[in-house]
Amino acid sequence: MSAEATNPATPGPVAGSAARWRARIDLRRLGRAALLGPTARDRLPSAISHVVDAHRAHYPGADLEPLRRAYVLAESSHRGQMRKSGEPYITHPLAVTLILAELGAETTTLTASLLHDTVEDTDVTLDQVGEEFGAEVRYLVDGVTKLEKVDYGAAAEPETFRKMLVATGSDVRVMSIKLADRLHNMRTLGVMRPEKQARIAKVTRDVLIPLAERLGVQALKTELEDLVFAILHPEEYEYTRELIVDNASRADDPLADIADEVRGVLREAGIQAEVLIRPRHFVSVHRVARKRGELRGADFGRLLVLVNEDADCYGVLGELHTCMTPVVSEFKDFIAVPKFNLYQSLHTAVARADGQVAEVLIRTYQMHKVAEAGVIALGNPYAPAPDDPTDGERVDPTRPGWLSRLLDWQEGAPDPDTFWSTLREDLAQDREITVFRPDGGTLGLPEGASCVDAAYAQYGEDAHACIGARVNGRLATLSTVLRDGDTVQLLMGQDPASEPSREWLEHAHTPAARIAIQRWLAAHPAHDDAQESEPERLLEIEEAPATAPRPVGEGAALRSTTDDIVVDRPGATVRLAGCCTPVPPDEVTGFAVRGGVVTVHRVECAAVERMKSAGRPEVGVRWGDTTECRVTLHAESFGRPHLLADLTEAMALEGAEIVSATVEPPTQQRVRHTYTVQLPDAAHLPALMRAMRNVPGVYDVSRAQTSGA
Ligand code: MN
């Protein structure tokens, strides 16, 4: 079916020019058809043949009709406009669209990309775009139009950028188009005045490149970096260029030699793999030169090993580490723990006998596509293809984590300047780390983030109620700085009127946390002074040494307030026995021990029998009015990841304050935990024990009770 046959005449104000265009294109087609003969495969305008070819390579079955219509409208409406270089304006949207098509953008993005400057620069209206191409294309074009204004209104930049984020934040494809648009403008920047070049290059450096990094679009990021480098640091750029040219003219190429060696190793191991040499881009060479001083041949590029299956990545790694000399400190596994921007690869390095070290990246073809094209390779977020390239990736491609955060805290920022400065700070963070939540979810945080940051990232303003954290199963202060791959469990208080501590500001690195805390403090000025003198509000929990099981026997579990026990012996110090940890309303009895201390046991405790048979007299004890209690519990469980975190969370949810915890090393997959907890109400103990038993993996929970043997 010809494209024309499915397309009714374009309605609206441009119908006349579209008709003229069609006449012209038909003439051109006739000529082309004459050349190609009856096999000419379609009637698409030849100007978009590159776009179409690139698009078909990624989406063989794509409907090309929207592209054809978008091109016709864009060409006719931009007609007569010229770029500064003297070329027809249409060359710009075509080039932008080609960049995106080559990276694997889906049809809707390409359609919007062809039209991206029509609303801003021609008579075409947004409504018209909506009528002819649908709401999605309209939305994308509108977003890019708004972004366009950011570049040229420097004075209003902070506020505009903020608005831009709000406007475009719900669909990351707007950013994709903007990045490709900026790349083409940067490629053709040479025709501008030097001051203008520098200004545009700086915005590219400060905002667009970090965005490209966040979106995982490595291919755009590296080219933008080199273009900016050339404009803002022409001398260093020239010097780097000479280094690269000199190296290329050298007779020996260590990378090629090592690549051959790697190919041989993998062939012998029977692993199918493609081994490529990836030259570093200029900025990368410049960085390495600054870091290492003199560069050696192997520093000018990296080896890229491409395989078919995930498992092959580890196979390749194993062979390289066995048959060559690995530099183990260079090893990083971004497959098990993908980076925040979806990037996955194994990184390692191998050394040659002469000391030259080659960095090696190992990934599948699919990982490679995502590494190069990032979110652009994720396709249409609203219509996941059956061969979903994300392969079950549960990240919402329209709202990567960092973008959601950005959008959340921009609403809380007191003014545009604060927003702008915190945004730039946030973007300036080189790296993000990924930390795991006990429920298996993840949080992406900037490097250097603390538990306070994790709390606000996870709970928003509810994080005011955070009382503590466990990092990798161990209790940690909220100021603890998190590392990539840590598991963080945040302990949340139950008090709805909880207040953040002023001190948290010192440990809050993310705008989300800082803005939320500052906002709370600003809204509660009276609390400022009180906070200073108040004791630290964080939950004080003593962590029992891992090697020390709670001592058993009399007088083990101490408590300093004993108002809730009434003893028939004036002046006596009372202790609740650790062996049976009595709580109200247990039936209890007491025994006098050394130092005028009376220990209190449950009447059925084996120790009671022992004491009595040893001839010790019982001391009358009974519970007072209080209902608060402290109790020691054993939990028996099967070992599994996150069990400790899940268990302590279940306990926290029941209002139990953990006073001490001991986890014995697993034996035969079984783990015994001992917790001493403080409960606001003894009557709640059965519910607590039930909740603990309900944690998957836990098969028994019991009150501490020694055999007395
Ligand atoms: Mn443009």
XYZ file of C-alpha atoms and ligand atoms in Angstrom:
710
model
C 0.000 0.000 0.000
C 1.430 3.351 -0.903
C 1.876 5.885 1.805
C -0.239 8.351 -0.113
C -3.245 6.066 -0.259
C -3.661 6.008 3.489
C -3.292 9.748 3.828
C -6.228 12.095 3.295
C -5.263 15.539 2.052
C -3.694 17.503 4.851
C -6.376 19.817 6.263
C -5.843 23.205 7.863
C -4.105 26.422 6.963
C -1.103 24.813 5.354
C -3.119 22.723 2.945
C -2.207 24.987 0.060
C 1.509 24.855 0.631
C 1.326 21.144 1.362
C -0.369 20.638 -1.967
C 2.342 22.624 -3.694
C 4.885 20.560 -1.877
C 3.192 17.363 -2.888
C 3.300 18.416 -6.502
C 6.988 19.058 -6.202
C 7.774 15.876 -4.386
C 5.771 13.925 -6.913
C 7.938 15.343 -9.639
C 11.005 14.373 -7.724
C 9.573 10.916 -7.158
C 8.893 10.501 -10.819
C 12.521 11.226 -11.533
C 13.637 8.893 -8.825
C 11.269 6.183 -9.923
C 12.576 6.541 -13.452
C 16.078 6.015 -12.160
C 15.253 3.155 -9.874
C 12.735 1.513 -12.119
C 9.567 -0.231 -10.975
C 11.299 -1.593 -7.853
C 11.361 1.823 -6.125
C 10.204 0.611 -2.785
C 7.947 3.404 -1.619
C 6.905 6.943 -2.175
C 8.580 8.566 0.793
C 10.289 11.895 0.191
C 13.902 11.110 -0.542
C 15.003 13.765 1.961
C 13.937 11.510 4.806
C 15.384 8.333 3.354
C 18.293 8.397 5.818
C 15.915 8.797 8.717
C 13.716 6.014 7.416
C 16.626 3.632 6.890
C 17.977 4.275 10.366
C 14.516 3.872 11.873
C 13.820 0.625 10.007
C 17.085 -0.814 11.254
C 15.673 -0.603 14.790
C 11.962 -1.039 14.048
C 11.515 -3.093 10.875
C 7.729 -2.961 11.093
C 7.318 0.732 11.912
C 4.465 2.688 10.329
C 6.294 5.391 8.372
C 3.230 7.403 7.468
C 3.448 9.830 10.436
C 7.077 10.556 9.539
C 6.152 11.315 5.957
C 3.370 13.688 7.000
C 5.516 15.353 9.660
C 8.269 15.932 7.142
C 5.843 17.393 4.601
C 4.413 19.799 7.168
C 7.817 20.787 8.556
C 9.354 21.317 5.132
C 6.479 23.409 3.824
C 6.208 25.547 6.958
C 9.959 26.199 7.299
C 10.274 26.878 3.591
C 12.088 30.145 2.938
C 13.776 30.096 6.341
C 17.528 29.706 6.364
C 19.951 28.670 9.005
C 22.822 30.992 9.769
C 25.011 28.727 7.669
C 22.844 29.513 4.637
C 21.290 26.074 4.446
C 17.504 25.627 4.276
C 16.097 25.454 7.790
C 14.589 21.994 7.232
C 18.108 20.531 7.312
C 18.105 21.131 11.074
C 14.999 19.107 12.095
C 16.102 16.435 9.616
C 19.550 16.182 11.206
C 18.080 16.122 14.716
C 15.672 13.373 13.716
C 18.448 11.351 12.106
C 20.466 11.487 15.336
C 17.497 10.129 17.250
C 16.633 7.518 14.624
C 20.164 6.157 14.696
C 19.986 5.836 18.470
C 16.793 3.821 18.146
C 14.104 6.361 19.096
C 10.544 5.187 18.359
C 8.255 6.682 15.715
C 6.402 9.179 17.923
C 9.645 10.763 19.093
C 10.873 11.042 15.504
C 7.579 12.572 14.370
C 7.760 15.201 17.105
C 11.436 15.760 16.339
C 10.684 16.624 12.703
C 8.139 19.162 13.937
C 10.080 20.420 16.921
C 10.698 23.949 15.654
C 7.475 24.483 13.703
C 5.399 25.940 16.523
C 8.163 28.250 17.683
C 9.333 29.458 14.286
C 6.454 29.101 11.800
C 2.712 29.649 11.473
C 1.934 26.108 12.557
C 0.027 26.045 15.825
C 0.154 23.548 18.613
C -3.535 22.775 18.104
C -2.827 21.949 14.499
C -0.037 19.578 15.488
C -2.437 17.959 17.940
C -5.177 17.582 15.348
C -2.917 16.083 12.720
C -0.552 13.991 14.816
C -2.339 13.335 18.083
C -1.936 14.354 21.707
C 1.402 12.631 22.293
C 3.196 14.414 19.459
C 1.556 17.673 20.503
C 2.802 17.185 24.049
C 6.349 16.475 22.935
C 6.474 19.441 20.529
C 5.075 21.715 23.237
C 7.720 20.537 25.682
C 10.578 21.108 23.246
C 9.180 24.542 22.341
C 9.289 25.504 26.002
C 12.821 24.185 26.348
C 13.856 26.198 23.329
C 13.159 29.401 25.232
C 15.527 28.433 28.003
C 18.571 28.883 25.827
C 17.892 32.373 24.727
C 16.451 33.945 27.820
C 19.502 33.834 30.025
C 18.202 36.387 32.510
C 15.097 34.402 33.289
C 16.972 31.120 33.206
C 16.330 29.767 36.687
C 12.599 30.295 36.588
C 12.306 29.132 32.993
C 14.328 26.049 33.648
C 12.156 25.260 36.610
C 9.025 25.659 34.522
C 10.637 23.598 31.817
C 11.185 20.719 34.177
C 7.599 20.818 35.278
C 6.410 21.044 31.692
C 8.554 18.245 30.335
C 9.111 16.129 33.373
C 6.255 13.794 32.753
C 7.770 12.556 29.503
C 11.474 12.074 29.224
C 11.268 11.883 25.411
C 11.101 15.681 25.388
C 14.581 15.697 26.871
C 15.768 13.217 24.265
C 14.683 15.530 21.457
C 16.211 18.504 23.239
C 19.543 16.712 23.546
C 19.648 15.779 19.874
C 18.603 19.340 18.989
C 21.445 20.698 21.097
C 23.917 18.283 19.566
C 23.116 19.447 16.050
C 23.237 23.093 17.103
C 26.606 22.503 18.752
C 27.915 20.757 15.637
C 27.007 23.833 13.597
C 27.961 26.440 16.182
C 31.000 27.595 14.221
C 28.934 30.164 12.320
C 28.032 32.042 15.523
C 29.936 34.890 17.160
C 32.553 33.631 19.653
C 30.713 35.142 22.672
C 27.548 33.384 21.656
C 29.412 30.133 21.094
C 30.883 30.351 24.587
C 27.533 31.115 26.201
C 25.785 28.215 24.504
C 28.716 25.908 25.256
C 28.530 26.779 28.960
C 24.831 25.973 29.212
C 25.559 22.742 27.380
C 28.290 21.937 29.869
C 26.272 22.833 32.975
C 22.897 21.431 32.091
C 22.657 19.438 28.879
C 25.665 17.172 29.401
C 24.649 16.238 32.943
C 21.166 15.543 31.603
C 22.610 13.312 28.881
C 24.545 11.468 31.572
C 21.431 11.092 33.700
C 19.462 9.812 30.752
C 22.245 7.366 29.956
C 22.737 8.693 26.429
C 26.449 8.091 26.257
C 26.729 8.624 22.501
C 25.317 12.157 22.732
C 27.135 12.955 25.922
C 30.614 12.204 24.614
C 30.140 14.162 21.404
C 28.701 17.138 23.303
C 31.644 17.002 25.689
C 34.146 17.199 22.853
C 32.292 20.065 21.164
C 32.187 22.037 24.414
C 35.841 21.242 25.089
C 36.854 22.627 21.702
C 34.991 25.894 22.286
C 35.774 26.566 25.942
C 39.343 25.192 26.048
C 40.698 25.555 22.535
C 44.376 25.227 23.540
C 43.947 22.086 25.604
C 41.727 20.705 22.889
C 44.440 21.303 20.314
C 47.068 19.734 22.564
C 44.886 16.658 23.087
C 44.281 16.417 19.370
C 48.031 16.352 18.775
C 48.461 13.595 21.363
C 45.855 11.513 19.560
C 47.342 12.158 16.120
C 50.852 11.309 17.365
C 49.664 8.091 18.903
C 47.832 7.066 15.752
C 51.023 7.464 13.723
C 53.040 5.153 15.976
C 54.077 1.827 14.562
C 53.055 -0.355 17.470
C 49.501 -0.473 18.769
C 49.367 -2.203 22.141
C 45.561 -2.144 22.174
C 45.430 -4.041 18.901
C 47.906 -6.582 20.280
C 45.933 -7.057 23.488
C 42.699 -7.303 21.477
C 44.265 -10.129 19.463
C 45.350 -11.850 22.636
C 41.823 -11.526 24.082
C 40.326 -12.944 20.884
C 42.675 -15.911 21.124
C 41.805 -16.557 24.779
C 38.069 -16.449 24.068
C 38.343 -18.592 20.938
C 40.175 -21.224 22.922
C 37.517 -21.106 25.623
C 34.804 -21.521 22.999
C 33.071 -18.247 23.893
C 31.504 -16.394 20.976
C 32.417 -12.758 21.322
C 33.239 -9.679 19.302
C 36.307 -7.776 20.498
C 36.472 -4.134 19.438
C 38.805 -1.247 20.138
C 36.959 1.837 21.291
C 39.048 4.993 21.008
C 38.506 7.356 23.908
C 36.915 10.674 23.017
C 39.005 13.837 23.379
C 37.747 14.768 26.826
C 38.426 11.254 28.063
C 42.005 11.316 26.718
C 42.450 14.733 28.317
C 41.196 13.412 31.687
C 43.425 10.361 31.577
C 46.394 12.541 30.641
C 45.757 14.810 33.595
C 45.438 11.828 35.908
C 48.441 9.800 34.732
C 50.797 12.337 33.274
C 52.386 10.725 30.266
C 50.091 8.559 28.180
C 51.005 5.164 26.815
C 49.508 3.566 23.755
C 46.947 1.503 25.642
C 45.568 4.641 27.312
C 44.062 5.990 24.099
C 41.237 3.521 23.959
C 39.486 0.665 25.639
C 38.581 -2.824 24.591
C 34.914 -3.608 24.187
C 33.874 -7.255 24.318
C 30.347 -7.886 23.040
C 28.557 -11.169 23.737
C 25.067 -12.551 23.271
C 24.036 -13.626 26.758
C 24.365 -12.111 30.227
C 26.060 -15.271 31.461
C 28.704 -14.957 28.727
C 29.833 -11.675 30.292
C 30.973 -13.539 33.380
C 32.421 -16.302 31.223
C 34.568 -13.752 29.385
C 35.598 -12.178 32.666
C 36.636 -15.534 34.085
C 38.772 -16.349 31.065
C 40.476 -12.942 31.054
C 41.211 -13.140 34.761
C 42.570 -16.661 34.380
C 44.583 -16.437 31.190
C 45.820 -12.852 31.401
C 47.090 -10.614 34.193
C 44.075 -8.777 35.612
C 44.277 -5.506 37.495
C 41.764 -6.570 40.074
C 41.280 -3.127 41.569
C 39.780 -2.036 38.264
C 37.033 -4.638 38.404
C 33.480 -3.308 38.683
C 30.255 -5.225 38.229
C 27.602 -2.931 36.768
C 25.509 -5.930 35.742
C 24.638 -7.140 39.220
C 24.243 -3.542 40.336
C 23.293 -1.408 37.315
C 24.076 2.271 37.489
C 21.249 4.725 38.051
C 21.064 5.470 34.345
C 20.443 1.837 33.355
C 24.049 1.320 32.309
C 25.199 -2.288 32.590
C 28.661 -3.710 31.926
C 31.524 -5.506 33.551
C 34.639 -3.372 33.821
C 38.078 -4.817 34.284
C 41.633 -4.239 33.117
C 44.424 -6.516 31.982
C 48.155 -5.834 32.050
C 50.691 -6.756 29.394
C 54.174 -7.980 30.220
C 55.601 -4.520 29.457
C 53.256 -2.975 32.031
C 50.772 -1.453 29.612
C 47.273 -1.767 30.982
C 44.161 -2.059 28.825
C 40.742 -1.328 30.254
C 38.121 -3.828 29.142
C 34.349 -3.390 29.021
C 32.277 -6.560 28.749
C 28.586 -6.412 27.872
C 25.860 -7.983 25.767
C 24.657 -6.374 22.542
C 21.487 -5.326 24.331
C 23.465 -3.724 27.164
C 25.556 -1.977 24.552
C 22.500 -0.466 22.948
C 21.288 0.857 26.292
C 24.781 2.077 27.183
C 24.963 4.108 23.986
C 21.401 5.342 23.695
C 20.089 5.218 27.293
C 16.434 6.158 27.635
C 16.195 6.744 23.891
C 16.585 2.994 23.409
C 13.704 2.275 25.744
C 11.131 3.005 23.067
C 7.670 4.373 23.578
C 6.931 4.341 27.283
C 3.192 4.146 26.618
C 3.317 1.202 24.267
C 5.942 -1.289 25.367
C 6.890 -3.435 22.406
C 6.569 -7.202 22.721
C 10.322 -7.463 22.363
C 10.629 -4.942 25.163
C 14.266 -3.833 24.992
C 14.238 -3.116 28.708
C 13.833 -6.840 29.251
C 11.641 -6.591 32.266
C 13.410 -3.542 33.636
C 10.920 -2.062 36.031
C 12.149 1.486 35.781
C 9.539 3.879 34.454
C 11.316 5.210 31.390
C 9.314 8.431 31.443
C 10.345 9.128 35.001
C 13.796 7.931 35.939
C 14.355 8.147 39.681
C 16.443 11.278 39.618
C 13.843 13.081 37.494
C 11.061 12.146 39.887
C 13.137 13.512 42.724
C 13.876 16.688 40.832
C 10.187 17.214 40.194
C 9.286 16.477 43.768
C 11.650 18.877 45.357
C 11.243 21.645 42.845
C 7.746 22.026 44.284
C 9.237 22.487 47.718
C 11.975 24.924 46.774
C 11.245 28.314 48.316
C 12.303 30.320 45.239
C 13.709 29.871 41.725
C 17.253 30.800 42.717
C 17.410 28.178 45.428
C 16.014 25.687 42.988
C 18.503 26.635 40.322
C 21.534 26.485 42.566
C 20.510 23.194 44.122
C 19.742 21.777 40.705
C 23.181 22.663 39.426
C 24.720 21.218 42.527
C 22.724 18.056 42.042
C 23.703 17.798 38.389
C 27.325 18.459 39.269
C 27.427 15.230 41.258
C 29.630 12.948 39.255
C 28.134 9.737 40.346
C 25.036 8.264 41.772
C 25.007 5.290 44.068
C 22.311 2.660 44.324
C 21.216 1.450 47.718
C 18.773 -1.355 48.368
C 15.680 -1.253 50.500
C 14.659 -4.270 52.572
C 11.620 -4.746 50.319
C 13.947 -5.305 47.370
C 13.415 -1.839 45.899
C 16.281 0.533 45.245
C 17.063 4.173 45.842
C 19.358 6.191 43.601
C 21.294 8.787 45.584
C 24.230 11.076 44.847
C 27.584 9.923 46.094
C 28.146 11.089 49.665
C 24.472 10.790 50.596
C 23.666 9.816 54.169
C 20.844 7.891 55.806
C 19.059 11.236 56.204
C 19.090 11.612 52.418
C 17.852 8.055 51.993
C 15.004 8.748 54.425
C 13.784 11.789 52.481
C 14.289 10.058 49.149
C 12.096 7.209 50.290
C 9.492 8.891 52.464
C 9.425 12.538 51.399
C 8.319 14.753 54.268
C 7.219 11.722 56.274
C 10.932 11.221 56.855
C 10.588 13.762 59.665
C 9.486 10.716 61.699
C 12.642 8.723 60.973
C 14.252 7.528 64.185
C 17.144 5.419 63.026
C 18.536 3.183 60.347
C 20.110 -0.131 59.729
C 22.834 -0.290 57.125
C 23.609 -3.797 55.914
C 21.740 -5.171 58.888
C 23.627 -3.175 61.490
C 22.239 -0.271 63.418
C 23.709 2.968 62.186
C 23.324 6.635 62.957
C 21.375 8.711 60.486
C 24.564 10.595 59.647
C 26.107 7.427 58.200
C 27.342 7.989 54.648
C 26.037 5.314 52.311
C 28.068 3.370 49.783
C 27.049 1.894 46.496
C 25.264 -1.407 47.074
C 24.440 -0.855 50.757
C 21.138 -2.126 52.084
C 19.382 0.533 54.095
C 16.424 -0.023 56.351
C 14.931 3.129 57.774
C 13.281 2.846 61.143
C 10.239 5.046 61.292
C 8.643 6.364 64.469
C 4.922 6.140 64.983
C 4.389 9.677 66.186
C 2.563 11.653 63.494
C 3.795 14.922 65.013
C 7.455 13.973 64.610
C 9.964 16.686 64.031
C 13.208 16.663 62.092
C 16.319 17.478 64.050
C 18.137 20.658 63.085
C 21.312 18.611 63.188
C 20.089 16.575 60.242
C 20.848 19.527 57.982
C 24.529 18.809 58.476
C 24.065 15.316 57.090
C 21.606 16.148 54.334
C 23.315 16.374 50.952
C 20.392 16.041 48.607
C 18.167 18.990 47.778
C 15.162 16.795 48.610
C 16.286 16.372 52.206
C 17.671 19.866 52.674
C 14.645 21.605 51.266
C 12.208 19.480 53.294
C 14.076 20.065 56.564
C 14.552 23.770 55.923
C 10.928 24.126 55.051
C 9.883 22.444 58.248
C 12.208 24.607 60.316
C 10.978 27.753 58.604
C 7.390 26.790 59.366
C 8.203 26.038 63.016
C 10.464 28.888 64.143
C 9.615 28.326 67.813
C 11.224 24.932 67.678
C 14.602 26.234 66.705
C 15.733 27.086 70.234
C 14.090 24.132 71.843
C 15.839 21.819 69.436
C 19.230 23.132 70.440
C 18.812 22.161 74.061
C 16.896 18.978 73.522
C 18.797 15.757 73.703
C 19.466 13.935 70.473
C 16.156 12.621 69.272
C 17.572 9.737 67.350
C 16.742 6.361 68.678
C 19.472 5.266 71.020
C 20.025 1.601 70.527
C 22.873 -0.330 71.937
C 24.055 -2.942 69.549
C 24.992 -6.112 71.345
C 28.392 -7.433 70.310
C 27.876 -10.177 67.811
C 29.918 -12.642 69.829
C 28.120 -12.125 73.104
C 24.885 -13.974 73.588
C 22.846 -12.491 76.406
C 23.976 -13.969 79.667
C 21.408 -16.215 81.175
C 20.521 -16.722 84.761
C 19.479 -14.382 87.450
C 19.722 -10.654 87.314
C 20.669 -10.562 83.679
C 18.250 -8.123 82.125
C 18.594 -4.890 83.990
C 16.254 -2.046 84.124
C 16.901 1.262 85.777
C 13.281 2.200 86.492
C 11.598 -0.196 88.570
C 8.495 1.710 89.533
C 6.402 -0.929 87.891
C 7.452 -3.610 90.359
C 6.396 -3.537 93.952
C 8.681 -5.463 96.324
C 7.887 -6.490 99.828
C 11.317 -5.367 100.977
C 11.914 -1.657 101.473
C 14.964 -0.151 99.780
C 15.701 -3.215 97.667
C 16.956 -2.828 94.092
C 14.881 -4.866 91.717
C 16.040 -6.650 88.596
C 13.977 -8.539 86.083
C 15.612 -11.877 85.376
C 17.020 -12.302 81.881
C 16.329 -16.022 81.823
C 12.560 -15.662 81.677
C 12.145 -11.891 81.181
C 8.924 -11.449 83.071
C 6.462 -8.872 81.838
C 3.091 -7.845 83.163
C 0.805 -9.626 83.711
C 3.057 -12.672 84.223
C 2.822 -14.290 87.622
C 6.156 -13.487 89.274
C 8.207 -14.207 92.337
C 11.482 -12.785 93.659
C 14.708 -13.871 95.301
C 17.228 -11.843 97.195
C 20.698 -12.058 95.679
C 23.973 -10.330 96.526
C 24.096 -6.598 97.212
C 20.538 -6.221 98.378
C 19.186 -6.921 94.914
C 15.939 -8.760 94.340
C 15.640 -10.625 91.061
C 12.201 -11.186 89.639
C 11.309 -14.404 87.765
C 8.226 -15.810 86.224
C 6.898 -18.462 88.606
C 7.275 -21.218 86.018
C 10.931 -20.325 85.339
C 13.284 -23.238 85.918
C 15.531 -20.944 87.936
C 12.767 -20.623 90.517
C 12.890 -24.365 91.173
C 16.660 -24.223 91.502
C 16.596 -21.266 93.885
C 13.965 -22.909 96.032
C 15.763 -26.230 96.179
C 18.928 -24.322 97.145
C 16.974 -23.034 100.089
C 16.626 -19.400 99.036
C 13.592 -17.668 100.477
C 11.118 -16.103 98.077
C 10.493 -12.386 98.271
C 6.994 -11.181 97.503
C 6.838 -9.083 94.320
C 3.923 -7.874 92.188
C 3.403 -5.614 89.240
C 2.694 -1.936 89.751
C 0.389 0.167 87.602
C 2.582 0.652 84.594
C 1.958 -1.380 81.516
C 5.283 -0.712 79.793
C 7.494 -3.749 79.527
C 10.832 -5.028 78.376
C 11.124 -8.539 77.101
C 13.680 -10.797 75.458
C 12.544 -12.828 72.475
C 14.167 -15.544 70.427
C 13.353 -15.897 66.761
C 14.341 -19.012 64.859
C 14.543 -18.604 61.129
C 15.957 -19.869 57.896
C 18.747 -17.709 56.524
C 17.803 -15.509 53.590
C 18.785 -12.071 52.291
C 17.095 -9.140 54.030
C 15.657 -11.367 56.740
C 17.152 -9.298 59.531
C 15.912 -6.112 57.949
C 12.404 -7.513 57.446
C 12.225 -8.827 60.967
C 13.339 -5.622 62.629
C 10.997 -3.650 60.430
C 8.066 -5.851 61.450
C 9.028 -5.275 65.072
C 9.316 -1.532 64.597
C 5.886 -1.468 62.974
C 4.456 -3.103 66.099
C 5.905 -0.296 68.177
C 8.693 -2.355 69.717
C 11.879 -0.481 70.496
C 14.867 -2.762 70.044
C 17.181 -2.411 73.021
C 19.673 -5.027 71.982
C 19.995 -7.599 69.276
C 22.151 -10.670 68.802
C 22.230 -12.783 65.705
C 24.153 -16.007 65.940
C 26.082 -17.194 62.895
C 23.886 -19.428 60.741
C 24.222 -23.161 61.183
C 22.728 -25.382 58.523
C 20.841 -22.466 57.040
C 19.186 -21.747 60.390
C 19.644 -18.489 62.221
C 18.812 -17.731 65.837
C 18.110 -14.100 66.716
C 17.776 -12.748 70.226
C 16.111 -9.383 70.721
C 15.462 -7.470 73.883
C 12.703 -5.005 73.174
C 10.850 -2.312 75.011
C 7.088 -2.314 74.482
C 4.838 0.561 75.469
C 2.177 -1.922 76.526
C 2.764 -5.451 77.749
C -0.611 -6.473 76.390
C 0.817 -5.936 72.929
C 3.387 -8.715 73.289
C 1.287 -11.469 71.637
C 0.663 -9.217 68.617
C 4.386 -8.491 68.351
C 5.273 -12.162 68.432
C 2.614 -12.900 65.823
C 3.996 -10.202 63.549
C 7.487 -11.638 63.901
C 6.254 -15.136 63.078
C 4.577 -13.760 59.973
C 7.890 -12.617 58.525
C 8.750 -15.096 55.749
C 11.533 -17.412 56.861
C 10.777 -17.123 60.573
C 9.458 -20.406 61.902
C 9.386 -19.829 65.628
C 9.326 -16.957 68.080
C 9.493 -17.503 71.802
C 10.099 -15.667 75.029
C 13.578 -16.189 76.437
C 13.374 -19.131 78.783
C 16.404 -21.001 80.005
C 16.295 -24.646 80.797
C 17.880 -23.994 84.136
C 20.002 -27.068 83.703
Mn 15.870 23.000 17.010
